[in-house]
Short mmCIF file of C-alpha atoms in Angstrom, two decimals:
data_model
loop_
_atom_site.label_atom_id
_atom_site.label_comp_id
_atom_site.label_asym_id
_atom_site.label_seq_id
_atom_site.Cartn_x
_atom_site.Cartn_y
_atom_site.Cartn_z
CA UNK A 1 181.57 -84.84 252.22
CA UNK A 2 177.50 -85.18 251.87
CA UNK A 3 175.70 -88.00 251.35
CA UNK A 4 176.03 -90.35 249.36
CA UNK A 5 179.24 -88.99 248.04
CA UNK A 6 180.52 -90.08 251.30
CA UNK A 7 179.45 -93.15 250.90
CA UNK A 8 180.64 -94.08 247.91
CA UNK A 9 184.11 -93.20 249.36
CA UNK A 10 185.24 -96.85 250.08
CA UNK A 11 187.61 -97.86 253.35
CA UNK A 12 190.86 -98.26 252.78
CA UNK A 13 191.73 -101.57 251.78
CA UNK A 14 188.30 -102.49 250.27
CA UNK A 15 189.57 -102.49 246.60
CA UNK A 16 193.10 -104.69 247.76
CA UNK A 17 190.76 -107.28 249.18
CA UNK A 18 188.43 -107.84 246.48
CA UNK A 19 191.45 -107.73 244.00
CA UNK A 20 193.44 -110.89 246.52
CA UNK A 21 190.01 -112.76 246.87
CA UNK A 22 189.46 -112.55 242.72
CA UNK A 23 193.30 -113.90 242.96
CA UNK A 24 192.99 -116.09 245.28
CA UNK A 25 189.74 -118.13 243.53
CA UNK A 26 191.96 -118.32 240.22
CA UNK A 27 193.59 -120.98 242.23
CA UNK A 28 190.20 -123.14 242.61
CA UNK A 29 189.59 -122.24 238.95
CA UNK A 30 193.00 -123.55 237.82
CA UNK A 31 192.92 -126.61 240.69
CA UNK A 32 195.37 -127.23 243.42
CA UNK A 33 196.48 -130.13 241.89
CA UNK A 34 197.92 -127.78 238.70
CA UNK A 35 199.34 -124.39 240.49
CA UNK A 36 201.72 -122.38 238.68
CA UNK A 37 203.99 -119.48 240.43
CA UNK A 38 201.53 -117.11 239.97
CA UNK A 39 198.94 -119.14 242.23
CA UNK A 40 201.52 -119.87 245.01
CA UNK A 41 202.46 -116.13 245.39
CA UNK A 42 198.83 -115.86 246.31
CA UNK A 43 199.06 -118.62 248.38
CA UNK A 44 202.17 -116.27 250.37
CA UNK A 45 200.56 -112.83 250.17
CA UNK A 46 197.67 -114.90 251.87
CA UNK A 47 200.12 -116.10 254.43
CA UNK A 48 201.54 -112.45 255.18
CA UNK A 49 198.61 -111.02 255.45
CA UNK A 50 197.02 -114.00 258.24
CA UNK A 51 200.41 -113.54 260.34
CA UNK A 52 199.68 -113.43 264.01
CA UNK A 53 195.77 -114.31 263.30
CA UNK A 54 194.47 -117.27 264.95
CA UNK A 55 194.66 -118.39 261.60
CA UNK A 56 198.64 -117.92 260.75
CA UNK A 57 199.41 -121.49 261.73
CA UNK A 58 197.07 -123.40 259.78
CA UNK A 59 197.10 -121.48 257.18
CA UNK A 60 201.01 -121.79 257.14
CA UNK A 61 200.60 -125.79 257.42
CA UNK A 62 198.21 -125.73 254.68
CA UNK A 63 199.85 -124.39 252.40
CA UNK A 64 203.25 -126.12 253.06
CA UNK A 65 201.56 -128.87 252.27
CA UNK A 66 199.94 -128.43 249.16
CA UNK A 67 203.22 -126.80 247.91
CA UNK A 68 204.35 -130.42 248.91
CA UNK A 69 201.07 -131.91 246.53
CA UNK A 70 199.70 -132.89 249.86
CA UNK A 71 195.96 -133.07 249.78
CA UNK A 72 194.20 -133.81 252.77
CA UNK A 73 190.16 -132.15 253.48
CA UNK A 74 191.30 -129.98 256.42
CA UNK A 75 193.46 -127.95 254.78
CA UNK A 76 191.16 -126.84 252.03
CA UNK A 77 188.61 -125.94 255.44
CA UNK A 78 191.09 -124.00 256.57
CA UNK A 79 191.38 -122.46 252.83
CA UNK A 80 187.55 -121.53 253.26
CA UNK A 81 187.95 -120.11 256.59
CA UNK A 82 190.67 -118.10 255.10
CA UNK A 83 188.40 -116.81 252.56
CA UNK A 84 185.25 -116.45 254.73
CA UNK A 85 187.59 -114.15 256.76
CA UNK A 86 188.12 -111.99 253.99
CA UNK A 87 184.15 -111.65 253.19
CA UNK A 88 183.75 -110.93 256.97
CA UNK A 89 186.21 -108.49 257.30
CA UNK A 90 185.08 -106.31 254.17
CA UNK A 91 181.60 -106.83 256.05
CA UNK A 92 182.54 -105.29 259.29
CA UNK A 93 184.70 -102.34 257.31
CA UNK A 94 181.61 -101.69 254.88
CA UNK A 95 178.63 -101.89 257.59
CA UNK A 96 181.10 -99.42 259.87
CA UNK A 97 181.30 -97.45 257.05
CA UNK A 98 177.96 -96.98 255.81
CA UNK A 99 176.34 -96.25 259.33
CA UNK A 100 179.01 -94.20 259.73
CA UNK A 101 177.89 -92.35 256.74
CA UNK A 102 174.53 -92.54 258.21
CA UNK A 103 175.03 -91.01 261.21
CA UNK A 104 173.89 -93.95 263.17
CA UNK A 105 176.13 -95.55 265.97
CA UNK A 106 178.74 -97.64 264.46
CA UNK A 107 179.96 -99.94 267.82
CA UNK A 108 180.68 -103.44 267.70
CA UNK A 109 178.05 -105.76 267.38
CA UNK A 110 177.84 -109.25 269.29
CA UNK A 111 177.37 -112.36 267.76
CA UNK A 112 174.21 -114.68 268.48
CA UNK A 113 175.93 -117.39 270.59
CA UNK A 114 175.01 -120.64 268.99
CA UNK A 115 175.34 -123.74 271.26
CA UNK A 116 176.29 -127.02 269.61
CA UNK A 117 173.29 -129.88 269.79
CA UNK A 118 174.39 -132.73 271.32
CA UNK A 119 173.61 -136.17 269.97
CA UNK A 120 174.48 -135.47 266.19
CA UNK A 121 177.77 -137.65 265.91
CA UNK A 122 175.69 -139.74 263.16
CA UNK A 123 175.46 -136.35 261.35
CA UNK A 124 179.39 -136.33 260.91
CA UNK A 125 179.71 -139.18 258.00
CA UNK A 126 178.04 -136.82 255.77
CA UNK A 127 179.87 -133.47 256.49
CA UNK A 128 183.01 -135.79 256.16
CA UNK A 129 181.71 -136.89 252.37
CA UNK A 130 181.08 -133.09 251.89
CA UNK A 131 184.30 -131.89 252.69
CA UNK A 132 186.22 -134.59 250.83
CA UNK A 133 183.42 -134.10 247.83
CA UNK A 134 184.38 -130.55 248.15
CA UNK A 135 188.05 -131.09 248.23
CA UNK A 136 188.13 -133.20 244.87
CA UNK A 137 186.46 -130.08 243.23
CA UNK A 138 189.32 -127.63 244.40
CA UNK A 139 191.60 -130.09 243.47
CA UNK A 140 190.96 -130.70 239.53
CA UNK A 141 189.48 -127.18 239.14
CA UNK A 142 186.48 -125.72 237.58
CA UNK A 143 188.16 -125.53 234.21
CA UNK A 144 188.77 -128.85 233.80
CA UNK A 145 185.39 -129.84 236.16
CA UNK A 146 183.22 -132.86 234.65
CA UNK A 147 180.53 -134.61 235.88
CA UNK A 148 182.18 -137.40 236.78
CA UNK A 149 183.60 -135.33 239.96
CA UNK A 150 180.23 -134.30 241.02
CA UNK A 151 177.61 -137.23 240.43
CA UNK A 152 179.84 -139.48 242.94
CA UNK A 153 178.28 -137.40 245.65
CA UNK A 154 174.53 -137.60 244.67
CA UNK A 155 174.05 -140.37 247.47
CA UNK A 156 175.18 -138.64 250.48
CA UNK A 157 173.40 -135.06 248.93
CA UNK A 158 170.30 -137.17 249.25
CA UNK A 159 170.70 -138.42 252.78
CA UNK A 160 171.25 -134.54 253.55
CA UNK A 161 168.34 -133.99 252.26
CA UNK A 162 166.57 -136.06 253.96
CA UNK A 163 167.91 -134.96 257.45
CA UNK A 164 166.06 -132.16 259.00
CA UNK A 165 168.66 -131.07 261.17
CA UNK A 166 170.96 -130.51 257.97
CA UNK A 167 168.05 -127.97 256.12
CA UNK A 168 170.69 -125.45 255.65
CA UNK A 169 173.39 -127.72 254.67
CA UNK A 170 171.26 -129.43 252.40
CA UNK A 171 170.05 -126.04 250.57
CA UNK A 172 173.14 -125.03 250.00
CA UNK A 173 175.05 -128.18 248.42
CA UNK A 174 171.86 -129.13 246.38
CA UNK A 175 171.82 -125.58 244.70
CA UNK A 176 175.68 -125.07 244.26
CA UNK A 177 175.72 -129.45 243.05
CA UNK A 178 172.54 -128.51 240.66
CA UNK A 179 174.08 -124.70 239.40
CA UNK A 180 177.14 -125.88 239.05
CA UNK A 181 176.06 -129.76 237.24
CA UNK A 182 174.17 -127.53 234.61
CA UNK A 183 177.54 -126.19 233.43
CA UNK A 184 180.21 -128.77 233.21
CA UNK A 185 182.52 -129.38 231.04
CA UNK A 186 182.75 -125.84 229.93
CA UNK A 187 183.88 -125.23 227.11
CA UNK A 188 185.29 -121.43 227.90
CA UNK A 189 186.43 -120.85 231.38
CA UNK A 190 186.08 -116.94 231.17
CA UNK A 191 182.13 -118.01 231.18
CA UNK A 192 182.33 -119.57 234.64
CA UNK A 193 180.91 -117.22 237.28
CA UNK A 194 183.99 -118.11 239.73
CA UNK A 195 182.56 -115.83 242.12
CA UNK A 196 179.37 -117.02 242.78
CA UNK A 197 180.89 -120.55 242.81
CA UNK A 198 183.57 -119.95 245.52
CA UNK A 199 181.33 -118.39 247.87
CA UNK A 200 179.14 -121.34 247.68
CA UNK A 201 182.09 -123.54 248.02
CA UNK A 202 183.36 -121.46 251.04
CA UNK A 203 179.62 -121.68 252.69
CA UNK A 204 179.32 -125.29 252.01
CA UNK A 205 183.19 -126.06 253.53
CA UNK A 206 182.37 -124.14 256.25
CA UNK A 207 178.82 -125.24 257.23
CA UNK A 208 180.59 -129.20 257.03
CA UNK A 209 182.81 -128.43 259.43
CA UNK A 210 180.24 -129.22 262.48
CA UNK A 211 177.05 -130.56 263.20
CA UNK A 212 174.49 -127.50 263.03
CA UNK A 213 174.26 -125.17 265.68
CA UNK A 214 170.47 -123.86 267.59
CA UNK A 215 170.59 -120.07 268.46
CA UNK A 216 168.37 -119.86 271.40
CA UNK A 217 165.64 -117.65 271.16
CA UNK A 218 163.98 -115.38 273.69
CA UNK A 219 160.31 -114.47 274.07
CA UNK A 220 159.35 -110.90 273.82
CA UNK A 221 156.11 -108.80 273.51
CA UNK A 222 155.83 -105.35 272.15
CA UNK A 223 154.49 -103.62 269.25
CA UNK A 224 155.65 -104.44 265.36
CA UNK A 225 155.11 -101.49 262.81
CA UNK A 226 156.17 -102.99 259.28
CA UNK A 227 158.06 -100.79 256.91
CA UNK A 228 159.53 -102.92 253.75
CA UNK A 229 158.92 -106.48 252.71
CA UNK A 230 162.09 -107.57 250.94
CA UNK A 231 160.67 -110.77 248.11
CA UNK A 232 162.22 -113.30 246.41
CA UNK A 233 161.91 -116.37 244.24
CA UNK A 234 162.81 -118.57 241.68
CA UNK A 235 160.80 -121.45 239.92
CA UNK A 236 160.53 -123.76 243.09
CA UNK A 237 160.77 -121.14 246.15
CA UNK A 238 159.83 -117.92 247.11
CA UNK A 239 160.39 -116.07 250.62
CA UNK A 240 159.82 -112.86 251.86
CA UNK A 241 161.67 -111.11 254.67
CA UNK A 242 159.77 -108.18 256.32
CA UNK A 243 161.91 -105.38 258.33
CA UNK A 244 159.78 -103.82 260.81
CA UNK A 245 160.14 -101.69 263.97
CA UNK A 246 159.78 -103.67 266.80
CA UNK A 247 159.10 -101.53 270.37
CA UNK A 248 159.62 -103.56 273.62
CA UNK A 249 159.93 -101.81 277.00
CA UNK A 250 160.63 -98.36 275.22
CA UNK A 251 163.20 -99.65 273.31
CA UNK A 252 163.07 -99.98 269.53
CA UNK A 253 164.42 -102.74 267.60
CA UNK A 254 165.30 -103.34 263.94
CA UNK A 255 163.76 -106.65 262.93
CA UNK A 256 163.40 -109.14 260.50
CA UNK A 257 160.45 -111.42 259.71
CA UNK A 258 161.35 -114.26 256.92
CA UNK A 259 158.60 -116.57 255.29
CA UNK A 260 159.27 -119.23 252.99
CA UNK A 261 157.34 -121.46 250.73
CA UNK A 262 158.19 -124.35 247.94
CA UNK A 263 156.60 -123.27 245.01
CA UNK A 264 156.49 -125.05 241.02
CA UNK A 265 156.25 -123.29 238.01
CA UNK A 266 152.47 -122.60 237.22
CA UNK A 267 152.45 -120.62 240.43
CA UNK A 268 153.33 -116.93 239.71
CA UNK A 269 152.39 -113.29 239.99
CA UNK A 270 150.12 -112.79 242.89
CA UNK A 271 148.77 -116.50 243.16
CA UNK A 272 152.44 -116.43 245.32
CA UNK A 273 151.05 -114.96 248.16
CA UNK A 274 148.52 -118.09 248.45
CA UNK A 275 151.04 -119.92 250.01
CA UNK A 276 151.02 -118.23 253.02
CA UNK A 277 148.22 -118.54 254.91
CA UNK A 278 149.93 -118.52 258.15
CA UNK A 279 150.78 -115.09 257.07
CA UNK A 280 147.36 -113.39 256.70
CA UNK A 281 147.72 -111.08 259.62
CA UNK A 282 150.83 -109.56 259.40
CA UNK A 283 150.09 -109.05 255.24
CA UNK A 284 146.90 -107.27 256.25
CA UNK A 285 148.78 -105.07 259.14
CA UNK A 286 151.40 -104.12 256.43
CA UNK A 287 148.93 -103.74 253.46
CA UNK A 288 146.89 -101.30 255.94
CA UNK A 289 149.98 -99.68 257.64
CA UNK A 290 148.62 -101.11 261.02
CA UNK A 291 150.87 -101.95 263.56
CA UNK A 292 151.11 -105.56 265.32
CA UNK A 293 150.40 -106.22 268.84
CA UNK A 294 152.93 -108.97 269.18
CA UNK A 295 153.04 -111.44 272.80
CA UNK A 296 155.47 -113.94 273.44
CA UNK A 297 157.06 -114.21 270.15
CA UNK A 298 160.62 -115.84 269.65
CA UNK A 299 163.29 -113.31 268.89
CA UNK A 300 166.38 -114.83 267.51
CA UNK A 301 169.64 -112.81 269.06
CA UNK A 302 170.13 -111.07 265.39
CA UNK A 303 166.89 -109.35 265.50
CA UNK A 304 165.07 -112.04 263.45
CA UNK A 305 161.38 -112.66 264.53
CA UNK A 306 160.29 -116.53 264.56
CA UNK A 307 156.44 -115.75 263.22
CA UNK A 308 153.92 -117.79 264.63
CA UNK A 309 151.07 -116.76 263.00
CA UNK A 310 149.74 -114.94 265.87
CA UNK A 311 149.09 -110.95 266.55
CA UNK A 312 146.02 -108.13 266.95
CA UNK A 313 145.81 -105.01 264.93
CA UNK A 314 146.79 -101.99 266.43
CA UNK A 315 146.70 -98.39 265.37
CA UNK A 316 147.64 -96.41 262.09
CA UNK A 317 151.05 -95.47 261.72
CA UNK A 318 152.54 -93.60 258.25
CA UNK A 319 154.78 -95.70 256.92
CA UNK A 320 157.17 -93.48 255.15
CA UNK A 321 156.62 -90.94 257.94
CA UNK A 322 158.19 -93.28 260.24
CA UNK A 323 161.17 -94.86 257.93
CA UNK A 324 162.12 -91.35 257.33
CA UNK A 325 162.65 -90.66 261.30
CA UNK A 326 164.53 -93.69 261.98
CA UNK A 327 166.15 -94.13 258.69
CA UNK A 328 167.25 -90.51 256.94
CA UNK A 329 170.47 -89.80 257.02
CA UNK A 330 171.78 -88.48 260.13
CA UNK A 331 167.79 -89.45 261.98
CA UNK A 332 167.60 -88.49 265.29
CA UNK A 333 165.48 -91.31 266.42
CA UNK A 334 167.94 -94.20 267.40
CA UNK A 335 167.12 -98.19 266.89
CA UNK A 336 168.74 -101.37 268.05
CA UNK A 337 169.87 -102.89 264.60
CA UNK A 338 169.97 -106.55 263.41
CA UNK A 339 173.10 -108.53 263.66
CA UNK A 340 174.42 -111.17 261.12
CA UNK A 341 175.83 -114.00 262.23
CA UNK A 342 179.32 -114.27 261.97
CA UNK A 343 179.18 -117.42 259.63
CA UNK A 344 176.86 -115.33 257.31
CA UNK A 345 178.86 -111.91 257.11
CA UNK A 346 179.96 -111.60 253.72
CA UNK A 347 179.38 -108.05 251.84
CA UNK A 348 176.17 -109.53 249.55
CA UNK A 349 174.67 -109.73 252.95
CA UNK A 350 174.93 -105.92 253.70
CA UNK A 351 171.02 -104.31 253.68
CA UNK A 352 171.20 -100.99 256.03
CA UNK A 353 167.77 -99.54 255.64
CA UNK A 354 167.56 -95.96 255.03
CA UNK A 355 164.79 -93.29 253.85
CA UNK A 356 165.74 -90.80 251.08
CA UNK A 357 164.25 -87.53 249.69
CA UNK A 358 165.26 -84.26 247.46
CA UNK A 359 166.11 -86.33 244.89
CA UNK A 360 166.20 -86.74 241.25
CA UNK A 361 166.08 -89.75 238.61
CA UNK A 362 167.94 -90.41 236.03
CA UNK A 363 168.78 -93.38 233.32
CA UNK A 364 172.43 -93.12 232.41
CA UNK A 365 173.83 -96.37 230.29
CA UNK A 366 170.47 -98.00 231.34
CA UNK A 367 171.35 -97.77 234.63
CA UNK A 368 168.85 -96.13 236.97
CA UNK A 369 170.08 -93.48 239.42
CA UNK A 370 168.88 -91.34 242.34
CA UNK A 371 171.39 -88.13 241.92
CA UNK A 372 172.01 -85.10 244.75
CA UNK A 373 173.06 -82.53 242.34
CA UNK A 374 176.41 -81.57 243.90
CA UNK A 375 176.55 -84.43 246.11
CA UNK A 376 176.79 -87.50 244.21
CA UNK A 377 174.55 -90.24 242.88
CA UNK A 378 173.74 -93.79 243.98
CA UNK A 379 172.41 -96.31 241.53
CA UNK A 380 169.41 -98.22 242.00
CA UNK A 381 169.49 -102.01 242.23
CA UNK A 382 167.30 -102.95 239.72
CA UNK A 383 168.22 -106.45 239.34
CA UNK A 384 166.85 -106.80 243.28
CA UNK A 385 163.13 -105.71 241.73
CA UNK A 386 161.33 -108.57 242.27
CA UNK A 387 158.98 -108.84 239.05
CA UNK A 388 156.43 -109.89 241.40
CA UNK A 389 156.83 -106.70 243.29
CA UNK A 390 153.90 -103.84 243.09
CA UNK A 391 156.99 -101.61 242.82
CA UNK A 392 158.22 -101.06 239.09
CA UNK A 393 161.28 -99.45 237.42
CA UNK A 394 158.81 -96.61 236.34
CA UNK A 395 157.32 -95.93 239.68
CA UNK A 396 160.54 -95.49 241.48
CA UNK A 397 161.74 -93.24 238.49
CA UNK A 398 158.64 -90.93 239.10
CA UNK A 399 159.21 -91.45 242.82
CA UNK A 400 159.80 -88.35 245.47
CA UNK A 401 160.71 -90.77 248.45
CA UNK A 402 161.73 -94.08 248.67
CA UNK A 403 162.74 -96.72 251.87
CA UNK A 404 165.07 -99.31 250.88
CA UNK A 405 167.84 -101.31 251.56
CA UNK A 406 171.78 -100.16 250.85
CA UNK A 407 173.30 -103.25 249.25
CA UNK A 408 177.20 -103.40 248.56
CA UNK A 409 177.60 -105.64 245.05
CA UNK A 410 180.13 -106.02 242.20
CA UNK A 411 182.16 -103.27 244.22
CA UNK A 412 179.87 -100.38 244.71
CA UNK A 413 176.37 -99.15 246.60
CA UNK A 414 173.50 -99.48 245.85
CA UNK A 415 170.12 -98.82 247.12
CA UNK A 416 167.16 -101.84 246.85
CA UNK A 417 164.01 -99.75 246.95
CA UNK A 418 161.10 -101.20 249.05
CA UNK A 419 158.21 -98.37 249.45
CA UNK A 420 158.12 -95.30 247.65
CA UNK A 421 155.91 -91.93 246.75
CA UNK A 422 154.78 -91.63 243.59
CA UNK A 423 152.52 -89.22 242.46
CA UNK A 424 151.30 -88.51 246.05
CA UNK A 425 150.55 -92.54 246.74
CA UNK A 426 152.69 -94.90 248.78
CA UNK A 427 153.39 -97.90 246.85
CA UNK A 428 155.00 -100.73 248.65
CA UNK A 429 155.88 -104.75 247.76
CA UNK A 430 153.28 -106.84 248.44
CA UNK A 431 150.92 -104.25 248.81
CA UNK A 432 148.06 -106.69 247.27
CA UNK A 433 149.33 -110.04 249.06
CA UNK A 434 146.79 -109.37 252.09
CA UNK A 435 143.88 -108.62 249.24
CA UNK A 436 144.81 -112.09 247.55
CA UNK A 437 144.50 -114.12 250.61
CA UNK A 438 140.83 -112.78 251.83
CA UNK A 439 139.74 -112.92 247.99
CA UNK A 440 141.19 -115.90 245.95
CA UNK A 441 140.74 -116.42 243.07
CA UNK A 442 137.75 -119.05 242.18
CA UNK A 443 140.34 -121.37 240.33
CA UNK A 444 144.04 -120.93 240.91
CA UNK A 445 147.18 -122.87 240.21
CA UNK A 446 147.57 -123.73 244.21
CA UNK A 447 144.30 -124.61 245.25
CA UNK A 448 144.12 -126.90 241.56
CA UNK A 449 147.18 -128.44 243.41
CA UNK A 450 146.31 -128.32 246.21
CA UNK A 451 143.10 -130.60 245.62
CA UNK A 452 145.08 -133.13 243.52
CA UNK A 453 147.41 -133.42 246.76
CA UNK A 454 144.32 -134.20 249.40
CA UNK A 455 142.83 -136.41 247.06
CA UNK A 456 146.13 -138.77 246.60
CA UNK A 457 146.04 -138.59 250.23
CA UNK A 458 142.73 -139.87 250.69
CA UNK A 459 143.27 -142.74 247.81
CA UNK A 460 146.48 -143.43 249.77
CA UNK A 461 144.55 -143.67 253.53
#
């Protein structure tokens, strides 16, 4: 079968999984501390289907005991890393899958080998208070969730915070704690985005489980041609992640570039890209299609570049020239791609990059589609358009090429688009962001704040 009927031809299983996960989170919705039969027999398929895992044990102890009504923080870890297995696995079966579909080498990938830091023992008090903050959640239940469960917890969330070693911990409990704050009580259940709200639970249980981890980088020099810049943002961040192809001793490399910045409200549109200086370089290779001379640059075992605001201009390359030889389906050219870290695999975190042509557009239900005649159709993610983005829903629906991102979402593929041809141009996201830094505006939300900021600093020295 042609692309992407093939694709959307899920593995076996796919469908069973999403249906036991959607089960299994009823449970948290309900709370452990109010199960009916329906919930156990979950809590037993569960059991069947973790025999002779590492995880059978546990899982069997865990679940003994709550059948029991007894509640103790490691077994709702081992409850996450039950879940988190799930995610991972439909990861693995999916990314096999869609390379697969690709043409592109499918083999096992290996992980980034994090070593523990020593001397974090201090660090432990708070993961404890997160796993036991996390525990009372599971145990009354999102239905019958009040804030009297979650402001408890506000003092150790701000000693996180405040810990620099916990960044990732802290990002994560302070949005799920804030998202989730917004919406208690609830008044209708069937409103709560259960979800969203168990995979933050899983990737908060799971990331209090240790002290944080250092993947240990290696330096590398070679050549970076940019191809996609992947934004995002909401009212106090944005980031950008840009996949390039990265050439080091003849071999080429998939890699990622992310950039983050705090932002507040007044800054939008292209006043965004103010806030990265450190950036201006590798904007103005991309904006020009120039490709990076890169020396001694930390590369992160997944393929993700630690920028360092450092790099000379090289030559001219075609940017949708070269996504399409890497990239098309069944491309001869080969690549080394990026891995995810084995804490991180979960299906939202699929983005295989591919090129596509010979297609057409169409708006069907108001959902935008690129369609292959005979050979199926593959919707467009729209809600992945940043609004920031050059790229528009018009542009890509005029569009004769496109390089994007395959995303797997809600059960089905879809393509993020990142560059495309339009009436003979190539448009790409943050086409304008190099323009914006060499020209500022004369008066502009960040540097208004920015001069408030250095003069409380010089009152205060």
């Amino acid at each position: 079968m042609a692309f992407p009927g093939a694709l959307n031809q899920l593995p076996e299983g796919t469908q069973a999984t999403l249906d036991l996960i959607a089960d299994f989170d009823q449970c948290f919705l309900t709370g452990f501390a109010h199960l009916d039969t329906h919930h156990l027999q979950t809590l037993d398929t569960l059991q069947k289907i973790f025999t002779g895992t590492p995880l059978q044990k546990p899982l069997s102890e865990t679940c003994s005991a709550i059948k029991n009504n007894e509640f103790v923080d490691q077994y709702f870890a081992v409850l996450a890393a039950v879940r988190a297995s799930l995610q991972g696995s439909l990861f693995d079966n999916l990314q096999q899958h869609v390379r697969g579909v690709l043409g592109r080498e499918t083999g096992d990938e290996e992980d980034e080998g994090d070593s523990p830091d020593e001397g974090n023992r201090h660090l432990q008090v708070w993961l404890e208070s997160t796993r036991h903050w996390l525990m009372e959640i599971a145990l009354v239940g999102y239905a019958r969730l009040e804030a009297s469960t979650l402001v408890p917890f506000m003092t150790t969330l701000e000693q996180i915070q405040a810990e620099p070693l916990l960044i990732r911990q802290a990002a994560i409990l302070t949005g799920f704690f804030n998202e989730v704050m917004s919406r208690v009580p609830v008044a209708d259940s069937s409103t709560i985005p259960i979800y969203r709200w168990m995979d933050l639970w899983t990737q908060a249980m799971v990331s209090s489980l240790r002290p944080p981890v250092s993947p240990k980088p290696k330096s590398v020099s070679g050549t970076l041609e940019l191809l996609g810049l992947d934004l995002r943002h909401h009212a106090n961040l944005v980031s950008f992640t840009a996949y390039g192809l990265l050439t080091v001793d003849s071999q080429v490399k998939l890699t990622r570039t992310t950039l983050s910045a705090y932002k507040v409200d007044v800054i939008s549109g292209d006043q965004i890209w103010l806030l990265f200086p450190n950036a201006a370089i590798l904007l103005e290779a991309f904006a020009e299609n120039r490709a990076l001379h890169l020396k001694d640059i930390p590369l992160l075992p997944t393929g993700d570049l630690l920028w360092q605001g450092q790099a000379q201009l090289g030559h001219n390359y075609d940017l949708m020239k070269k996504s399409a030889e890497f990239f098309a389906v069944n491309a001869k050219n080969s690549f080394i791609p990026c891995v995810v870290s084995s804490r991180d695999r979960h299906p939202v975190q699929l983005s295989e990059p591919v090129h596509l042509s010979n297609y057409t557009t169409s708006l069907n239900n108001d959902i935008l589609t690129f369609n292959w005649k005979d050979s199926g159709y593959l919707p467009i993610a729209t809600e992945r358009i940043n609004n920031f983005s050059e790229l528009n829903i018009e542009t890509i629906a005029k569009s004769t090429e496109i390089f994007g991102l395959l995303r797997f979402d809600a059960g089905h593929w879809a393509v993020q688009p990142l560059a495309a041809i339009a009436r003979g141009k190539t448009i790409f996201t943050g086409q304008k962001a190099s323009h914006i830094l060499k020209t500022p505006p004369k008066t502009s939300a960040v540097a208004t704040l920015q001069e408030r900021a250095s003069r409380l600093l010089r009152k205060k020295s």
